[in-house]
Amino acid sequence: MNNKLMLLAGVSALTFASCNQQKEEKAVEKEYEAFATSALDTTVHACEDFFQYTAGGFIENNPIPDSESRWGRFNILIEDNNKRLREILMTFTDKTDLKKGSDQQLVGDLFHTGIDTGAIDKRGIKDIEPLLKAVDNIQNQKEYFTKAGEMKLLGFGNPFSAYVSPDKKNVNMNVLYASQSGLSLPDRDYYLKDDSASKSIRTKFKSYVADMLAMTGSDREKAKEMANRIYSVEESIAKNQMSRVDQRNPKLTYNKMAVSEFMEMTPNIGWEQYFNTLGIETDTVIVNNPGYMKSLDSMYTATDLADWKLLMHWKVVNGSANYLTSELEQRKFDFYGTTINGKKEMKPRWRRVMNRMGGLDEQLGHLFVDEHFSADSKAQVEGMVEDLRAAFRERINGLTWMTPETKKKALEKLDAFTYKIGYPDKWKDYSDLDISRESFAQNMLTLSEYKTRENLDKLNKPVDKSEWYMGAHVVNAYYNPYNNEIVFPAGILQPPFFNPDADPAINYGGIGGVIGHEFTHGFDDKGSLYGADGNLNDWWTETDRQRFDSLVNKVVEQYSSYEPLEGLNINGKLTVGENIADFGGITLAYHAYKKSIEGQPEPKPIDGFSDDQRVFLGWAQVWQMNSTKEYIRNRVMTDPHSPARYRVNGPLSNMVEFEKAFACNSHESFVRSDSAKIVIW
């Protein structure tokens, strides 16, 4: 579902603990400094490199743990939350008398099976052997596509995917989508780029595939040949896939057609068998990439069935490895953790298990907020949301590049924004979910099928506008264009984002910047294509859209000039939506703060910093982060969010308010000249 959400950060939000570690890493409620001056690097002037100035000390004092690919304020808060969640979970892990289907029983039993490595290693690959055998015994194309549907239910990928989501042009109804899928590497560019790093990763990937096949029963020498065949099929798939940049364009990916027309367009793909297996009954489908589907249809005639079966066999092995033996889990980490992201060692078992419990996010969030979220915090943040809305309203009214006609529509959309803060008003009931204390792998397969059916059961039904797409404990936030809503889980409403005891300027720079970021997503290059009612609808005049696109292109050019690693520049087109949201986020936060103190005595400096300066310190503090080179490479290739340094320096280099606050001299600073400054919202 997250394919439709504009997130604050590309953050994996969950991570939990083994029984023999109960005495370590106890969750301790801390007192936080509003801004730790020890994080500063005063050898660098604020106007030369504000990221380094505000994060240099943090980076020096916070080396990346061997189990991480990056380490920053996000990670620290996530780990603090994980320790709180672990303490909650450990109270249920050894209880056998919990009410079946209760939140406590579901998370407790799943966690119990996940941390019992002895039982997991003893079971070996018992839970997937029937699946592998069934795949290997496929006799024809019809059986293959029937099995593809079964694999979809269990969470294993195919070269295509089907899911249910609101119709972008009728957001009150859920419809069927069909999209490209099927790659094992993080992005199609890993198969297509010819640089030395990409070639090295491809070589290591083939070795990884061969090892995993051999470890799950294939002859070792034959496994090498099988790995080459698997890679060859995936490479062909990748060549026909749409780029991440094109996938951001909702107009390009909205191709609604009759299911009968779709089947005629792709006669060699067994949609009838696939849909019947999934219980899908519908007349229409929205196709993400018709060109890809046509190419895939041709591939199904040009490629031997044996190779498609082999690819499906591989998907089962790779997709289940983290639920199976320690040996398989370690080998998967060696490739995805170390080769792709630069991690040196795995997290402790409890964290790894927690990281795999995302299917029970709502249950975990429920238990979390019951113990760790204050209603006072919710009320305070609600007030800040309205402050940011008021600031945005003034900014729109003051725009010089937008005509009154489009301003009126923009204000209508802004006024229609709704928001969810903290946690859902009503928690989901999963009392019919069968999680047992027998097998971790079987529990994960059961959970995957339950969640997949939950999604497919929404087909052709009205959209539930109250639904949350993120657990209440998660350290993140999102904008949902279909609901025209911004959502802030309880997990993020903590330091450094929000501290009820902190100086207001710091809070406006932190959580205020987050609120502004999500507001702005409704008006970035993608969100601006949706109207006040959430429907895909171009509400702009032609002239205003051209002016807006011109400003967007300048943002693309600015970020495309940044080079995080030698020879590797940021993809300005991929990151432009998040970059625009960062521009708007800190701009709105600053002006909302200034409005909030109108008529009050001028705030006194704190630690030598004026209140204006502290707003920008609050924003920069959120992005204090240290990252491996491998992580940065993967992020630049796959993530619509720019690396942390540029989330600080990029927006602030365009803000005259920042320039004045720190008395920057443009000729000696990273601040852009007045003629080069970009102001959109």
Tab-separated table of N, CA and C in Angstrom, residues 200 315 322 371 461 493:
chain	number	residue	atom	x	y	z
A	200	SER	N	30.295	-5.679	-10.144
A	200	SER	CA	30.725	-6.460	-8.983
A	200	SER	C	29.517	-7.002	-8.222
A	315	LYS	N	12.380	-17.559	-5.889
A	315	LYS	CA	11.630	-16.574	-5.113
A	315	LYS	C	11.184	-17.155	-3.767
A	322	ASN	N	14.848	-15.566	5.682
A	322	ASN	CA	14.942	-14.946	7.003
A	322	ASN	C	14.061	-15.616	8.049
A	371	GLU	N	1.075	2.573	26.526
A	371	GLU	CA	2.066	2.805	27.580
A	371	GLU	C	2.933	4.033	27.364
A	461	LYS	N	-15.089	-2.307	-3.256
A	461	LYS	CA	-15.773	-1.827	-2.059
A	461	LYS	C	-15.377	-0.372	-1.796
A	493	LEU	N	6.453	11.395	17.348
A	493	LEU	CA	6.162	12.566	18.181
A	493	LEU	C	6.972	12.519	19.472
